JSON list of C-alpha atoms in Angstrom, two decimals:
[
{"chain": "A", "resi": 1, "resn": "MET", "atom": "CA", "xyz": [29.52, 38.73, -20.97]},
{"chain": "A", "resi": 2, "resn": "GLY", "atom": "CA", "xyz": [26.16, 37.38, -22.20]},
{"chain": "A", "resi": 3, "resn": "GLN", "atom": "CA", "xyz": [27.52, 33.85, -21.96]},
{"chain": "A", "resi": 4, "resn": "ASN", "atom": "CA", "xyz": [28.34, 34.32, -18.23]},
{"chain": "A", "resi": 5, "resn": "ARG", "atom": "CA", "xyz": [24.86, 35.64, -17.55]},
{"chain": "A", "resi": 6, "resn": "GLY", "atom": "CA", "xyz": [23.41, 32.60, -19.30]},
{"chain": "A", "resi": 7, "resn": "MET", "atom": "CA", "xyz": [25.56, 30.21, -17.23]},
{"chain": "A", "resi": 8, "resn": "ARG", "atom": "CA", "xyz": [24.55, 31.95, -13.98]},
{"chain": "A", "resi": 9, "resn": "PHE", "atom": "CA", "xyz": [20.91, 31.62, -14.98]},
{"chain": "A", "resi": 10, "resn": "LEU", "atom": "CA", "xyz": [21.35, 27.90, -15.74]},
{"chain": "A", "resi": 11, "resn": "ARG", "atom": "CA", "xyz": [23.12, 27.32, -12.42]},
{"chain": "A", "resi": 12, "resn": "ARG", "atom": "CA", "xyz": [20.33, 29.09, -10.52]},
{"chain": "A", "resi": 13, "resn": "MET", "atom": "CA", "xyz": [17.68, 27.07, -12.33]},
{"chain": "A", "resi": 14, "resn": "LEU", "atom": "CA", "xyz": [19.55, 23.85, -11.62]},
{"chain": "A", "resi": 15, "resn": "LEU", "atom": "CA", "xyz": [19.79, 24.80, -7.95]},
{"chain": "A", "resi": 16, "resn": "VAL", "atom": "CA", "xyz": [16.05, 25.48, -7.80]},
{"chain": "A", "resi": 17, "resn": "VAL", "atom": "CA", "xyz": [15.29, 22.12, -9.43]},
{"chain": "A", "resi": 18, "resn": "VAL", "atom": "CA", "xyz": [17.67, 20.24, -7.11]},
{"chain": "A", "resi": 19, "resn": "LEU", "atom": "CA", "xyz": [16.25, 21.93, -4.00]},
{"chain": "A", "resi": 20, "resn": "ALA", "atom": "CA", "xyz": [12.65, 21.37, -5.08]},
{"chain": "A", "resi": 21, "resn": "LEU", "atom": "CA", "xyz": [13.11, 17.73, -6.14]},
{"chain": "A", "resi": 22, "resn": "PRO", "atom": "CA", "xyz": [12.80, 16.17, -2.65]},
{"chain": "A", "resi": 23, "resn": "VAL", "atom": "CA", "xyz": [9.52, 18.04, -2.08]},
{"chain": "A", "resi": 24, "resn": "VAL", "atom": "CA", "xyz": [8.13, 16.87, -5.42]},
{"chain": "A", "resi": 25, "resn": "VAL", "atom": "CA", "xyz": [9.28, 13.27, -4.85]},
{"chain": "A", "resi": 26, "resn": "GLN", "atom": "CA", "xyz": [7.81, 13.27, -1.32]},
{"chain": "A", "resi": 27, "resn": "ALA", "atom": "CA", "xyz": [4.51, 14.66, -2.59]},
{"chain": "A", "resi": 28, "resn": "GLN", "atom": "CA", "xyz": [4.31, 12.02, -5.31]},
{"chain": "A", "resi": 29, "resn": "ARG", "atom": "CA", "xyz": [4.95, 9.15, -2.92]},
{"chain": "A", "resi": 30, "resn": "GLU", "atom": "CA", "xyz": [2.40, 10.02, -0.22]},
{"chain": "A", "resi": 31, "resn": "LYS", "atom": "CA", "xyz": [-0.86, 8.46, -1.30]},
{"chain": "A", "resi": 32, "resn": "LEU", "atom": "CA", "xyz": [-2.97, 9.03, 1.81]},
{"chain": "A", "resi": 33, "resn": "PRO", "atom": "CA", "xyz": [-5.10, 12.15, 2.25]},
{"chain": "A", "resi": 34, "resn": "PRO", "atom": "CA", "xyz": [-3.85, 14.30, 5.18]},
{"chain": "A", "resi": 35, "resn": "GLU", "atom": "CA", "xyz": [-6.74, 13.37, 7.49]},
{"chain": "A", "resi": 36, "resn": "ASP", "atom": "CA", "xyz": [-6.19, 9.63, 6.83]},
{"chain": "A", "resi": 37, "resn": "LEU", "atom": "CA", "xyz": [-2.42, 10.01, 7.20]},
{"chain": "A", "resi": 38, "resn": "GLU", "atom": "CA", "xyz": [-2.92, 11.54, 10.66]},
{"chain": "A", "resi": 39, "resn": "ILE", "atom": "CA", "xyz": [-5.05, 8.58, 11.78]},
{"chain": "A", "resi": 40, "resn": "VAL", "atom": "CA", "xyz": [-2.63, 6.02, 10.32]},
{"chain": "A", "resi": 41, "resn": "GLU", "atom": "CA", "xyz": [0.44, 7.63, 11.90]},
{"chain": "A", "resi": 42, "resn": "LYS", "atom": "CA", "xyz": [-1.25, 7.71, 15.33]},
{"chain": "A", "resi": 43, "resn": "ARG", "atom": "CA", "xyz": [-2.66, 4.18, 15.16]},
{"chain": "A", "resi": 44, "resn": "TRP", "atom": "CA", "xyz": [0.28, 2.46, 13.41]},
{"chain": "A", "resi": 45, "resn": "PRO", "atom": "CA", "xyz": [3.41, 4.56, 14.00]},
{"chain": "A", "resi": 46, "resn": "GLU", "atom": "CA", "xyz": [5.59, 1.55, 13.14]},
{"chain": "A", "resi": 47, "resn": "ALA", "atom": "CA", "xyz": [4.02, 1.13, 9.69]},
{"chain": "A", "resi": 48, "resn": "VAL", "atom": "CA", "xyz": [6.54, 0.98, 6.86]},
{"chain": "A", "resi": 49, "resn": "ARG", "atom": "CA", "xyz": [5.63, 2.73, 3.61]},
{"chain": "A", "resi": 50, "resn": "THR", "atom": "CA", "xyz": [6.56, 1.08, 0.31]},
{"chain": "A", "resi": 51, "resn": "SER", "atom": "CA", "xyz": [7.33, 2.91, -2.93]},
{"chain": "A", "resi": 52, "resn": "THR", "atom": "CA", "xyz": [3.73, 2.30, -4.06]},
{"chain": "A", "resi": 53, "resn": "GLY", "atom": "CA", "xyz": [2.27, 4.12, -1.05]},
{"chain": "A", "resi": 54, "resn": "LEU", "atom": "CA", "xyz": [1.15, 0.91, 0.66]},
{"chain": "A", "resi": 55, "resn": "ARG", "atom": "CA", "xyz": [1.96, 0.74, 4.37]},
{"chain": "A", "resi": 56, "resn": "THR", "atom": "CA", "xyz": [2.55, -2.52, 6.23]},
{"chain": "A", "resi": 57, "resn": "VAL", "atom": "CA", "xyz": [2.96, -3.63, 9.81]},
{"chain": "A", "resi": 58, "resn": "LEU", "atom": "CA", "xyz": [4.46, -7.03, 10.56]},
{"chain": "A", "resi": 59, "resn": "VAL", "atom": "CA", "xyz": [2.27, -8.79, 13.15]},
{"chain": "A", "resi": 60, "resn": "LYS", "atom": "CA", "xyz": [3.72, -12.32, 12.97]},
{"chain": "A", "resi": 61, "resn": "GLU", "atom": "CA", "xyz": [6.75, -13.50, 11.02]},
{"chain": "A", "resi": 62, "resn": "GLY", "atom": "CA", "xyz": [6.41, -16.27, 8.50]},
{"chain": "A", "resi": 63, "resn": "SER", "atom": "CA", "xyz": [9.01, -18.59, 7.02]},
{"chain": "A", "resi": 64, "resn": "GLY", "atom": "CA", "xyz": [9.98, -19.88, 3.62]},
{"chain": "A", "resi": 65, "resn": "ASP", "atom": "CA", "xyz": [10.02, -18.13, 0.26]},
{"chain": "A", "resi": 66, "resn": "LEU", "atom": "CA", "xyz": [8.28, -14.82, -0.39]},
{"chain": "A", "resi": 67, "resn": "VAL", "atom": "CA", "xyz": [4.97, -14.99, -2.24]},
{"chain": "A", "resi": 68, "resn": "GLN", "atom": "CA", "xyz": [5.50, -14.41, -5.97]},
{"chain": "A", "resi": 69, "resn": "ARG", "atom": "CA", "xyz": [3.39, -13.60, -9.00]},
{"chain": "A", "resi": 70, "resn": "GLY", "atom": "CA", "xyz": [1.72, -16.78, -10.21]},
{"chain": "A", "resi": 71, "resn": "ASP", "atom": "CA", "xyz": [1.58, -18.41, -6.76]},
{"chain": "A", "resi": 72, "resn": "LEU", "atom": "CA", "xyz": [-1.74, -19.80, -5.55]},
{"chain": "A", "resi": 73, "resn": "VAL", "atom": "CA", "xyz": [-2.20, -18.20, -2.14]},
{"chain": "A", "resi": 74, "resn": "SER", "atom": "CA", "xyz": [-4.69, -19.01, 0.62]},
{"chain": "A", "resi": 75, "resn": "VAL", "atom": "CA", "xyz": [-5.29, -16.29, 3.19]},
{"chain": "A", "resi": 76, "resn": "LEU", "atom": "CA", "xyz": [-7.39, -15.38, 6.18]},
{"chain": "A", "resi": 77, "resn": "TYR", "atom": "CA", "xyz": [-8.22, -11.69, 6.41]},
{"chain": "A", "resi": 78, "resn": "LYS", "atom": "CA", "xyz": [-10.33, -8.94, 7.86]},
{"chain": "A", "resi": 79, "resn": "GLY", "atom": "CA", "xyz": [-10.95, -5.72, 5.93]},
{"chain": "A", "resi": 80, "resn": "GLU", "atom": "CA", "xyz": [-11.88, -2.49, 7.73]},
{"chain": "A", "resi": 81, "resn": "LEU", "atom": "CA", "xyz": [-12.37, 1.16, 7.01]},
{"chain": "A", "resi": 82, "resn": "LEU", "atom": "CA", "xyz": [-10.23, 3.56, 9.04]},
{"chain": "A", "resi": 83, "resn": "ASP", "atom": "CA", "xyz": [-13.11, 4.06, 11.49]},
{"chain": "A", "resi": 84, "resn": "GLY", "atom": "CA", "xyz": [-13.01, 0.33, 12.33]},
{"chain": "A", "resi": 85, "resn": "THR", "atom": "CA", "xyz": [-16.08, -0.69, 10.31]},
{"chain": "A", "resi": 86, "resn": "VAL", "atom": "CA", "xyz": [-15.53, -4.24, 9.05]},
{"chain": "A", "resi": 87, "resn": "PHE", "atom": "CA", "xyz": [-16.62, -4.51, 5.40]},
{"chain": "A", "resi": 88, "resn": "ASP", "atom": "CA", "xyz": [-15.36, -8.01, 4.57]},
{"chain": "A", "resi": 89, "resn": "GLN", "atom": "CA", "xyz": [-13.62, -10.96, 6.19]},
{"chain": "A", "resi": 90, "resn": "THR", "atom": "CA", "xyz": [-12.67, -14.58, 5.81]},
{"chain": "A", "resi": 91, "resn": "THR", "atom": "CA", "xyz": [-11.61, -15.94, 9.19]},
{"chain": "A", "resi": 92, "resn": "ASP", "atom": "CA", "xyz": [-12.59, -19.62, 9.02]},
{"chain": "A", "resi": 93, "resn": "ALA", "atom": "CA", "xyz": [-9.31, -21.55, 8.74]},
{"chain": "A", "resi": 94, "resn": "THR", "atom": "CA", "xyz": [-11.12, -24.43, 7.02]},
{"chain": "A", "resi": 95, "resn": "LYS", "atom": "CA", "xyz": [-12.30, -22.11, 4.21]},
{"chain": "A", "resi": 96, "resn": "PRO", "atom": "CA", "xyz": [-9.55, -19.57, 3.44]},
{"chain": "A", "resi": 97, "resn": "PHE", "atom": "CA", "xyz": [-9.79, -17.17, 0.52]},
{"chain": "A", "resi": 98, "resn": "THR", "atom": "CA", "xyz": [-7.67, -18.58, -2.32]},
{"chain": "A", "resi": 99, "resn": "PHE", "atom": "CA", "xyz": [-6.49, -16.77, -5.44]},
{"chain": "A", "resi": 100, "resn": "ARG", "atom": "CA", "xyz": [-3.56, -16.56, -7.84]},
{"chain": "A", "resi": 101, "resn": "VAL", "atom": "CA", "xyz": [-1.23, -13.58, -7.28]},
{"chain": "A", "resi": 102, "resn": "GLY", "atom": "CA", "xyz": [-0.66, -11.31, -10.27]},
{"chain": "A", "resi": 103, "resn": "ARG", "atom": "CA", "xyz": [-3.84, -12.17, -12.14]},
{"chain": "A", "resi": 104, "resn": "GLY", "atom": "CA", "xyz": [-5.92, -9.14, -11.18]},
{"chain": "A", "resi": 105, "resn": "GLN", "atom": "CA", "xyz": [-8.22, -11.12, -8.90]},
{"chain": "A", "resi": 106, "resn": "VAL", "atom": "CA", "xyz": [-7.63, -8.80, -5.94]},
{"chain": "A", "resi": 107, "resn": "ILE", "atom": "CA", "xyz": [-6.93, -5.11, -5.41]},
{"chain": "A", "resi": 108, "resn": "ASP", "atom": "CA", "xyz": [-3.46, -3.78, -6.17]},
{"chain": "A", "resi": 109, "resn": "GLY", "atom": "CA", "xyz": [-2.76, -3.21, -2.47]},
{"chain": "A", "resi": 110, "resn": "TRP", "atom": "CA", "xyz": [-3.03, -6.94, -1.92]},
{"chain": "A", "resi": 111, "resn": "GLU", "atom": "CA", "xyz": [-0.99, -7.76, -5.02]},
{"chain": "A", "resi": 112, "resn": "HIS", "atom": "CA", "xyz": [1.86, -5.59, -3.69]},
{"chain": "A", "resi": 113, "resn": "GLY", "atom": "CA", "xyz": [1.46, -6.47, -0.02]},
{"chain": "A", "resi": 114, "resn": "LEU", "atom": "CA", "xyz": [1.32, -10.22, -0.39]},
{"chain": "A", "resi": 115, "resn": "GLN", "atom": "CA", "xyz": [4.58, -10.25, -2.33]},
{"chain": "A", "resi": 116, "resn": "LEU", "atom": "CA", "xyz": [6.23, -8.93, 0.85]},
{"chain": "A", "resi": 117, "resn": "MET", "atom": "CA", "xyz": [4.94, -11.92, 2.83]},
{"chain": "A", "resi": 118, "resn": "ARG", "atom": "CA", "xyz": [5.92, -15.54, 3.52]},
{"chain": "A", "resi": 119, "resn": "PRO", "atom": "CA", "xyz": [3.78, -18.56, 4.48]},
{"chain": "A", "resi": 120, "resn": "GLY", "atom": "CA", "xyz": [2.52, -18.25, 8.06]},
{"chain": "A", "resi": 121, "resn": "GLU", "atom": "CA", "xyz": [3.08, -14.50, 8.11]},
{"chain": "A", "resi": 122, "resn": "LYS", "atom": "CA", "xyz": [0.50, -12.00, 9.30]},
{"chain": "A", "resi": 123, "resn": "ARG", "atom": "CA", "xyz": [0.59, -8.32, 8.37]},
{"chain": "A", "resi": 124, "resn": "ILE", "atom": "CA", "xyz": [-1.57, -5.27, 8.50]},
{"chain": "A", "resi": 125, "resn": "LEU", "atom": "CA", "xyz": [-1.87, -3.72, 5.04]},
{"chain": "A", "resi": 126, "resn": "ILE", "atom": "CA", "xyz": [-2.89, -0.06, 4.97]},
{"chain": "A", "resi": 127, "resn": "VAL", "atom": "CA", "xyz": [-4.10, 0.50, 1.43]},
{"chain": "A", "resi": 128, "resn": "PRO", "atom": "CA", "xyz": [-4.51, 3.99, -0.10]},
{"chain": "A", "resi": 129, "resn": "PHE", "atom": "CA", "xyz": [-7.59, 4.36, -2.30]},
{"chain": "A", "resi": 130, "resn": "GLU", "atom": "CA", "xyz": [-5.45, 4.31, -5.47]},
{"chain": "A", "resi": 131, "resn": "LEU", "atom": "CA", "xyz": [-4.40, 0.73, -4.64]},
{"chain": "A", "resi": 132, "resn": "GLY", "atom": "CA", "xyz": [-7.86, -0.20, -3.38]},
{"chain": "A", "resi": 133, "resn": "TYR", "atom": "CA", "xyz": [-11.25, 0.65, -4.85]},
{"chain": "A", "resi": 134, "resn": "GLY", "atom": "CA", "xyz": [-10.23, 4.02, -6.29]},
{"chain": "A", "resi": 135, "resn": "THR", "atom": "CA", "xyz": [-12.21, 7.20, -6.44]},
{"chain": "A", "resi": 136, "resn": "ARG", "atom": "CA", "xyz": [-15.54, 5.39, -6.79]},
{"chain": "A", "resi": 137, "resn": "GLY", "atom": "CA", "xyz": [-15.24, 2.95, -3.91]},
{"chain": "A", "resi": 138, "resn": "ASP", "atom": "CA", "xyz": [-17.44, -0.14, -3.83]},
{"chain": "A", "resi": 139, "resn": "PRO", "atom": "CA", "xyz": [-20.85, 1.05, -2.59]},
{"chain": "A", "resi": 140, "resn": "PRO", "atom": "CA", "xyz": [-22.49, 0.53, -0.24]},
{"chain": "A", "resi": 141, "resn": "LYS", "atom": "CA", "xyz": [-19.72, -1.02, 1.89]},
{"chain": "A", "resi": 142, "resn": "ILE", "atom": "CA", "xyz": [-16.70, 0.99, 0.75]},
{"chain": "A", "resi": 143, "resn": "PRO", "atom": "CA", "xyz": [-17.02, 4.74, 0.27]},
{"chain": "A", "resi": 144, "resn": "ARG", "atom": "CA", "xyz": [-15.29, 6.84, -2.38]},
{"chain": "A", "resi": 145, "resn": "ARG", "atom": "CA", "xyz": [-11.54, 7.36, -1.91]},
{"chain": "A", "resi": 146, "resn": "ALA", "atom": "CA", "xyz": [-11.45, 5.05, 1.12]},
{"chain": "A", "resi": 147, "resn": "THR", "atom": "CA", "xyz": [-8.20, 4.12, 2.82]},
{"chain": "A", "resi": 148, "resn": "LEU", "atom": "CA", "xyz": [-8.54, 0.44, 3.70]},
{"chain": "A", "resi": 149, "resn": "VAL", "atom": "CA", "xyz": [-6.96, -1.60, 6.49]},
{"chain": "A", "resi": 150, "resn": "PHE", "atom": "CA", "xyz": [-6.54, -5.35, 6.10]},
{"chain": "A", "resi": 151, "resn": "GLU", "atom": "CA", "xyz": [-5.18, -7.84, 8.58]},
{"chain": "A", "resi": 152, "resn": "VAL", "atom": "CA", "xyz": [-3.94, -10.63, 6.31]},
{"chain": "A", "resi": 153, "resn": "GLU", "atom": "CA", "xyz": [-2.44, -14.01, 7.23]},
{"chain": "A", "resi": 154, "resn": "VAL", "atom": "CA", "xyz": [-0.89, -16.22, 4.56]},
{"chain": "A", "resi": 155, "resn": "VAL", "atom": "CA", "xyz": [-2.10, -19.73, 5.36]},
{"chain": "A", "resi": 156, "resn": "GLU", "atom": "CA", "xyz": [-0.71, -21.59, 2.34]},
{"chain": "A", "resi": 157, "resn": "VAL", "atom": "CA", "xyz": [1.29, -20.91, -0.83]},
{"chain": "A", "resi": 158, "resn": "LYS", "atom": "CA", "xyz": [1.42, -23.25, -3.81]},
{"chain": "A", "resi": 159, "resn": "LYS", "atom": "CA", "xyz": [4.05, -22.48, -6.44]}
]
């Protein structure tokens, strides 16, 4: 009799865990604060969220191999806060920003986002603060816990 009661209890607990799991997984994956999420969903409804919480919007398709860790990448970009304030940009095609992917030279949002891109491709990267400048920001230009929006174009990739 006691064994049946124990099995019923275990089944109920398992059911609770199974039913609650999607809520927990969903909560863990969403990296944007609710007020930022509302803005992002209105402004970029087509944005695709990755497992890291980064969102991307394909603006222009590229061609060739995907960017990989270790590649030397040259990009043109514009970085904005959600309110449209531009905090940084490199838009002169004769002087692109060049760095090696996977070496910690850029924020994690770029590390993840660029590895989804090909030469010639342009994307909007919507970067949650955890993949950007974190809880401290980068004063005075980037406030604490800022969601960042980058328009990034891969100009050149050297393997």
